[in-house]
Short mmCIF file of C-alpha atoms in Angstrom, two decimals:
data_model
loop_
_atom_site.label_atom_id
_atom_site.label_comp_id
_atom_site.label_asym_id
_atom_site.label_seq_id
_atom_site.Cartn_x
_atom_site.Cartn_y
_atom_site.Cartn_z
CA UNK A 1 42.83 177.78 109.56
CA UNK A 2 39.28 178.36 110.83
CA UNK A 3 36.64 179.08 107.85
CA UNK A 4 33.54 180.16 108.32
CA UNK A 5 31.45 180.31 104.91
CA UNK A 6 27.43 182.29 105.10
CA UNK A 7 25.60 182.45 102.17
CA UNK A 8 22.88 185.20 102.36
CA UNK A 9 19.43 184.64 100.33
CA UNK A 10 18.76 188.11 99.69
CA UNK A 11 14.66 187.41 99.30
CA UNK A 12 15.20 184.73 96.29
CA UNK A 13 12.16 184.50 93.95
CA UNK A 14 13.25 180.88 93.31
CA UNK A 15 14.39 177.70 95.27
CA UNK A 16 17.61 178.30 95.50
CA UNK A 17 18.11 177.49 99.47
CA UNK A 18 16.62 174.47 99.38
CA UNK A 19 19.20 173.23 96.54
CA UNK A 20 21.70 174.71 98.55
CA UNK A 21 20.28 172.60 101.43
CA UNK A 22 20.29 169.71 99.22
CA UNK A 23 23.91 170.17 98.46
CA UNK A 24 25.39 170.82 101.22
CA UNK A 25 23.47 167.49 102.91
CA UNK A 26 24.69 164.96 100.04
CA UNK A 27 28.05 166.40 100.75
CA UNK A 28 27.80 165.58 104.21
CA UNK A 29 28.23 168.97 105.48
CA UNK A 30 26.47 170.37 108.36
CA UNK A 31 25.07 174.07 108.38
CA UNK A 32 22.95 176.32 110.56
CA UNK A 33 20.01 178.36 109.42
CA UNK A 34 19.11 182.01 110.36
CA UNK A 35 16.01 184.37 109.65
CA UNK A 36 16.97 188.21 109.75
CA UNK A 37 14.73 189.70 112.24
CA UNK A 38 14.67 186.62 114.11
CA UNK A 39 15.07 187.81 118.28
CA UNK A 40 17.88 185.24 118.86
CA UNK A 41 19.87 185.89 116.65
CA UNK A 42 23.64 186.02 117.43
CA UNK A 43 26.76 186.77 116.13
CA UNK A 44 27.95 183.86 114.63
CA UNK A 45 31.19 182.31 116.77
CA UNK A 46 33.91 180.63 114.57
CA UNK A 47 34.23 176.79 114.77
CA UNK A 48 37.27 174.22 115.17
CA UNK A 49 38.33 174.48 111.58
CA UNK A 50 34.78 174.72 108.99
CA UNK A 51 31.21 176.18 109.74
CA UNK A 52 28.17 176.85 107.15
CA UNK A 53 25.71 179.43 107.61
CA UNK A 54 22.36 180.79 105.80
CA UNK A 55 21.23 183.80 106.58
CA UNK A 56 17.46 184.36 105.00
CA UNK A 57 16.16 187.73 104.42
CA UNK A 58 12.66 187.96 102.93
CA UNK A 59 12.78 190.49 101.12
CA UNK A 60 15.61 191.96 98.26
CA UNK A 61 17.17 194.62 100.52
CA UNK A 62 19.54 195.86 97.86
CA UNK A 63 23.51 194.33 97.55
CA UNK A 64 24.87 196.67 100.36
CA UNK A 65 22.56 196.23 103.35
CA UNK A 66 22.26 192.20 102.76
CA UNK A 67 25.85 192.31 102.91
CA UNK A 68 26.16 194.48 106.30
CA UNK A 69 23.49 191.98 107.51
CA UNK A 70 25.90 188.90 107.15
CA UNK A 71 28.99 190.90 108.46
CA UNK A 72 26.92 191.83 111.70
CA UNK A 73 25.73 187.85 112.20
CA UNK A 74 29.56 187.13 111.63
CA UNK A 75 30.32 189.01 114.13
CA UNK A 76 33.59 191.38 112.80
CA UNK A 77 35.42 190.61 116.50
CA UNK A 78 35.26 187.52 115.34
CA UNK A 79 37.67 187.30 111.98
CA UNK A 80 40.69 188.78 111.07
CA UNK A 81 39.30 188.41 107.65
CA UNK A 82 36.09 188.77 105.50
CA UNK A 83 35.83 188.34 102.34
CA UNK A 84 32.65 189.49 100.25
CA UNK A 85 31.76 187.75 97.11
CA UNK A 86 29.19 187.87 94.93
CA UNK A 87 26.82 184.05 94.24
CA UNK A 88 27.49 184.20 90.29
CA UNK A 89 30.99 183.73 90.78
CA UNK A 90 33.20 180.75 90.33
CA UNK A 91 36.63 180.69 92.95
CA UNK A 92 40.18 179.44 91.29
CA UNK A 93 42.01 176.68 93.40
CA UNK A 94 44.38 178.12 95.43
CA UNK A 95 43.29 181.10 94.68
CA UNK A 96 41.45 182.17 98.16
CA UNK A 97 44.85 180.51 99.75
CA UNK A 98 47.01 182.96 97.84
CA UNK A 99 44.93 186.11 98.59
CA UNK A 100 44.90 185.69 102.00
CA UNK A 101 48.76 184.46 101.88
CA UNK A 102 49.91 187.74 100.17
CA UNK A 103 47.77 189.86 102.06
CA UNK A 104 49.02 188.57 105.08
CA UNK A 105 52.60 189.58 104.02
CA UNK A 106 51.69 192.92 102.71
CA UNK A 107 49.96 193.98 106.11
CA UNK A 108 50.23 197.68 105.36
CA UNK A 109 47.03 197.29 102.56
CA UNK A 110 43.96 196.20 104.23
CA UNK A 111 41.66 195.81 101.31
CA UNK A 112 42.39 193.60 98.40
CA UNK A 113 40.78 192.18 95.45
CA UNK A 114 41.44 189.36 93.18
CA UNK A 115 41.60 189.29 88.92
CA UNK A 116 38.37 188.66 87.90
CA UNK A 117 37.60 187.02 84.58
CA UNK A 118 35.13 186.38 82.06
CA UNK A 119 33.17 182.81 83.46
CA UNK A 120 32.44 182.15 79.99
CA UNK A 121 35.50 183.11 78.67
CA UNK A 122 38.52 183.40 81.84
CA UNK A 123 40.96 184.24 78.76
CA UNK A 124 39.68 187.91 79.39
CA UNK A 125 39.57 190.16 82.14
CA UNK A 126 36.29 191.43 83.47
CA UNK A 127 37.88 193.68 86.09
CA UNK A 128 41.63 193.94 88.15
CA UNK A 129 40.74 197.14 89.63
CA UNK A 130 41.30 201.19 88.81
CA UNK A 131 41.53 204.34 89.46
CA UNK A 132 38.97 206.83 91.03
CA UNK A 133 39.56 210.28 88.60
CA UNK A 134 39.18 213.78 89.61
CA UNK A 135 35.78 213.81 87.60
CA UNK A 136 33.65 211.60 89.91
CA UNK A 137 33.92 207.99 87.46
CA UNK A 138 36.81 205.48 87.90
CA UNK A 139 38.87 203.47 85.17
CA UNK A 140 38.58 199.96 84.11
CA UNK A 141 42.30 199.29 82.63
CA UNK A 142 41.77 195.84 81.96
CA UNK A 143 38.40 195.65 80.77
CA UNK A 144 37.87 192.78 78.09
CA UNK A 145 42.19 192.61 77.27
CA UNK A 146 43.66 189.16 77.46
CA UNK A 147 44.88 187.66 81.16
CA UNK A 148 47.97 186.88 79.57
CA UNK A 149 49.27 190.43 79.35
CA UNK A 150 48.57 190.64 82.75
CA UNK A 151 50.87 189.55 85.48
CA UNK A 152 50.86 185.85 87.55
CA UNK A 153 52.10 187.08 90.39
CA UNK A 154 52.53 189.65 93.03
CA UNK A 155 49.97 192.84 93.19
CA UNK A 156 49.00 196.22 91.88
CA UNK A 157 48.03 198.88 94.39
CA UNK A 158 44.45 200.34 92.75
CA UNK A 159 42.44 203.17 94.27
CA UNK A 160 38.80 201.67 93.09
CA UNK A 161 37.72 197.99 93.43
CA UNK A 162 34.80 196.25 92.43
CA UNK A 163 32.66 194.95 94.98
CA UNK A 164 32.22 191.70 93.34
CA UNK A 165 34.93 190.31 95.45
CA UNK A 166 36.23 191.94 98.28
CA UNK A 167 38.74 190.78 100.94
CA UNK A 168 38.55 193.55 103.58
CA UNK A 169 40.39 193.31 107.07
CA UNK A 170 37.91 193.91 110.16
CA UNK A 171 39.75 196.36 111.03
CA UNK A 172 38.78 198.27 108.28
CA UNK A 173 34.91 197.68 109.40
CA UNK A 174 35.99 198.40 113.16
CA UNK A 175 36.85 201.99 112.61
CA UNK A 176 35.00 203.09 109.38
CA UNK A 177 31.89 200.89 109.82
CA UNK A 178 30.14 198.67 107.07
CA UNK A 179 29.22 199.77 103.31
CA UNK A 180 26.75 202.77 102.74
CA UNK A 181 23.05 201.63 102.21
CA UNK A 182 21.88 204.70 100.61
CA UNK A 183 22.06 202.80 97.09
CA UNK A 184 19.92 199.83 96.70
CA UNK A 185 21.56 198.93 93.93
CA UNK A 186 25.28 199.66 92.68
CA UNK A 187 27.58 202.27 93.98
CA UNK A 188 28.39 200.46 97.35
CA UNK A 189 31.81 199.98 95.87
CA UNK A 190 32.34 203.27 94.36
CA UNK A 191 31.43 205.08 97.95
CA UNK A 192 33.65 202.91 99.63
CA UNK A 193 36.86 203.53 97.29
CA UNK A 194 36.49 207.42 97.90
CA UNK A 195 35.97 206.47 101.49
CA UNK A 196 39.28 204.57 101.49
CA UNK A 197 41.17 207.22 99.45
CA UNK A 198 39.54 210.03 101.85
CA UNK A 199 40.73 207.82 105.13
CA UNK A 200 43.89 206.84 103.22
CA UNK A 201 43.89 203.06 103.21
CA UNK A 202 45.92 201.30 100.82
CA UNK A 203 44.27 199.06 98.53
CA UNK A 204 44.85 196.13 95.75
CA UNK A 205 44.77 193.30 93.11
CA UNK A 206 46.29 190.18 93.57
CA UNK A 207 47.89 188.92 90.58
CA UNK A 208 48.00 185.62 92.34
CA UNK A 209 44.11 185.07 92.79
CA UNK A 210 41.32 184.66 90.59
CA UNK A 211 38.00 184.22 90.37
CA UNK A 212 35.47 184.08 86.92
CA UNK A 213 32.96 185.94 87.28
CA UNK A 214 29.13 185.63 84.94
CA UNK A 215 28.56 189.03 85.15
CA UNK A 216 24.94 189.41 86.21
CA UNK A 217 22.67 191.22 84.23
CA UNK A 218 20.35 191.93 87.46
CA UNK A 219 20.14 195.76 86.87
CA UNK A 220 18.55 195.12 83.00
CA UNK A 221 15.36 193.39 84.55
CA UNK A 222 14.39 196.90 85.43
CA UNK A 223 13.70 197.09 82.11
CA UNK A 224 14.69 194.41 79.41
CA UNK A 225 13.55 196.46 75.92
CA UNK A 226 15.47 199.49 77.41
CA UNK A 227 18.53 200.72 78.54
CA UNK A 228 17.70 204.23 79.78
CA UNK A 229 16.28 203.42 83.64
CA UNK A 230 19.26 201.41 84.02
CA UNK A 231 21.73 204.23 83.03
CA UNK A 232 19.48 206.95 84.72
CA UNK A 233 19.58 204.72 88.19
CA UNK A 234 23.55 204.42 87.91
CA UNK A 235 23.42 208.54 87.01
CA UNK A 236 21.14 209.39 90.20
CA UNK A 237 23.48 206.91 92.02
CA UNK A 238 26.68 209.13 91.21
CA UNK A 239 24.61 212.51 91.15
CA UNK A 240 24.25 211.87 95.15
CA UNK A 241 26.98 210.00 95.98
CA UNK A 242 29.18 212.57 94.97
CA UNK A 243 27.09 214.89 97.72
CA UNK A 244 29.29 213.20 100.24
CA UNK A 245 32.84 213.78 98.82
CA UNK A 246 32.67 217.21 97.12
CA UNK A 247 32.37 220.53 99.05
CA UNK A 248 29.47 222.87 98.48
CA UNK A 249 31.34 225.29 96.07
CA UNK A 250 32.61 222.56 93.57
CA UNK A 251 29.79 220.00 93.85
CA UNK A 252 27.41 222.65 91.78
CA UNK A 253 30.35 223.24 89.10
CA UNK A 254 30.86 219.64 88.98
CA UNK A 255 27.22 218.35 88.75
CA UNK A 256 26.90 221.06 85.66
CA UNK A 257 29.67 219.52 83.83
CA UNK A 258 28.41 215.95 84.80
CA UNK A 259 24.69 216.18 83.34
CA UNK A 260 25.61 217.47 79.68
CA UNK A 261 28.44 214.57 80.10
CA UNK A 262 26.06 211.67 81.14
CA UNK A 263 23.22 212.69 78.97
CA UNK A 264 25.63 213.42 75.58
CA UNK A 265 26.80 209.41 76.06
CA UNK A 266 23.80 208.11 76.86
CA UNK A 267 22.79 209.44 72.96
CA UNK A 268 25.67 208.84 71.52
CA UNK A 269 26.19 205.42 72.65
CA UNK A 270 22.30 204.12 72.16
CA UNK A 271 20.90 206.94 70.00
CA UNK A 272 18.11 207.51 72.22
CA UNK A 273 14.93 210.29 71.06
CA UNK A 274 15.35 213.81 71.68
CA UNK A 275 12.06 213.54 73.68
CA UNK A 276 13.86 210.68 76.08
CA UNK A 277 16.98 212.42 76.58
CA UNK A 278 15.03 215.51 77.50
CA UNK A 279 13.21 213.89 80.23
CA UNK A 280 16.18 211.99 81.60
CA UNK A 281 18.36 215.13 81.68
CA UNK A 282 15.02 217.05 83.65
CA UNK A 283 14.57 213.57 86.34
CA UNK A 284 18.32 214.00 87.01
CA UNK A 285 18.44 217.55 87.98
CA UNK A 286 15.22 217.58 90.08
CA UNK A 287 15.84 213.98 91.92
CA UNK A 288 19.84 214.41 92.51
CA UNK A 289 18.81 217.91 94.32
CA UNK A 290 16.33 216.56 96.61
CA UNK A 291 17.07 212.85 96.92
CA UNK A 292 19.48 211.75 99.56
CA UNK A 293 19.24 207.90 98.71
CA UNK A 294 18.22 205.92 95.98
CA UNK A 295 15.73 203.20 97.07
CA UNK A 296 14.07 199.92 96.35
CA UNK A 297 11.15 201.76 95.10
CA UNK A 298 13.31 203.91 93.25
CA UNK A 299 14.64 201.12 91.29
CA UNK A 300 11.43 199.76 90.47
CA UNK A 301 10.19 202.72 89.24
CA UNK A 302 12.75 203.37 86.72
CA UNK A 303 10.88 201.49 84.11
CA UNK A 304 7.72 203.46 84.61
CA UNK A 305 9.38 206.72 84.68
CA UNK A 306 10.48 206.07 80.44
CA UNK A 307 7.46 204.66 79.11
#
């Protein structure tokens, strides 16, 4: 089997390359280095049986676009496989073996996904997948229940899944092309479960495969002494996302019944002012009618805009 494994620095803040570089030379391993941007660049060919790659960008460009950024220097002609997975996240022996095993057998479903546990405590699930519902969220049926009362093998066709870890078939990327980039951050996964639904390709969890996961807290640096720009961001997110799968007549009914919804949890759940809830209810209506995607800047801002 011919592996080929890039790790994308998505504009690091820290030194994490170099200790990359550091491991991967006291392990012996050889690896090739790439700047995006760079006029050379190529799409990366697959070797006799093991290849490392680091692709640098040098600045954050938000979870979805780093990722089509390492697909294209892959090269998707190239693999029959790709498999996304996010750098706080801790692989099971065998468990990569068995995904791709099962997957291989089941060749009708093109997108699959592992169980995904707690890292700090793999006795609990984090996420094996859901269902999109007709009122724009998605379930999370496993969400913090024991792995025991959970299957050990076979799979479990699901309609959403995360994209912490995705295996996707190239041929998936071939004819739909790579995730939307219109979020910098979160979403990407949602988008591309209605996409599958809407294009009706089969997808699911593989009893047989896990991985723990440390569930970053990434989105909460926005702002750490509040929770309302990180709610609002993953509100906006929705508000235009579902743009793109509902028609002009119901998007309006829906989007009426979604703000009272979003704003009614967000006090009930953190008890946030009157004055707060107010101005997050007003930021939603006028940004979700004119915005088309939710930027870097966007995200940024968040903080400012609940001061």
């Amino acid at each position: 089997m011919t592996i080929s494994i890039l790790v994308v620095d998505n504009g690091s803040e820290y030194d994490d390359i170099n200790q990359i570089r550091v491991f991967l030379t006291q392990k012996g391993l050889r690896f090739k280095e790439y700047k995006r941007g760079d006029s050379s660049l190529q799409p990366i060919s697959r070797g006799n049986h093991l290849n490392i790659n680091i692709l640098k960008n040098q600045e954050n460009l938000g979870y979805a676009s780093a990722i089509n950024t390492g697909l294209k220097l892959l090269g998707v002609d190239n693999f029959k496989w790709l498999l996304v997975l996010n750098n706080d996240t801790e692989v099971k022996p065998d468990s990569l073996i068995n995904l791709l095993r099962i997957a291989e057998k089941e060749n009708q479903i093109k997108i699959w996904a592992p169980v995904i546990t707690y890292y700090y405590n793999p006795d609990l699930i984090w996420d094996i997948g859901g269902s999109l519902t007709f009122w724009g969220s998605r379930t999370f049926p496993g969400r913090k229940k024991a792995r025991s009362s959970y299957p050990y093998q076979g799979f479990t066709e699901r309609t959403f899944l995360t994209g912490c870890a995705l295996l996707i078939n190239s041929e998936i990327i071939k004819t739909e092309g790579f995730l939307t980039e219109k979020f910098f951050f979160g979403e990407e996964d949602y988008w591309f479960a209605r996409l599958m639904q809407k294009k009706q390709h089969r997808m699911a969890v593989c009893w047989e495969a896990e991985i723990k996961h440390k569930v970053s807290k990434s989105i909460k640096k926005v702002s750490p002494q509040s929770i309302v720009p990180m709610i609002y961001i993953h509100n906006l997110n929705r508000l235009i996302d579902m743009k793109m799968w509902l028609n002009s007549t119901f998007y309006p009914i829906w989007k009426f019944l979604y703000l009272p919804y979003a704003t009614f949890t967000l006090w009930w759940k953190n008890w946030i002012p009157l004055r707060q809830l107010i101005k997050f209810n007003k930021l939603l209506i006028k940004n979700s009618r004119y915005k088309e995607v939710v930027t870097r800047e966007d995200f940024l801002k968040a903080k400012e805009l609940f001061q």
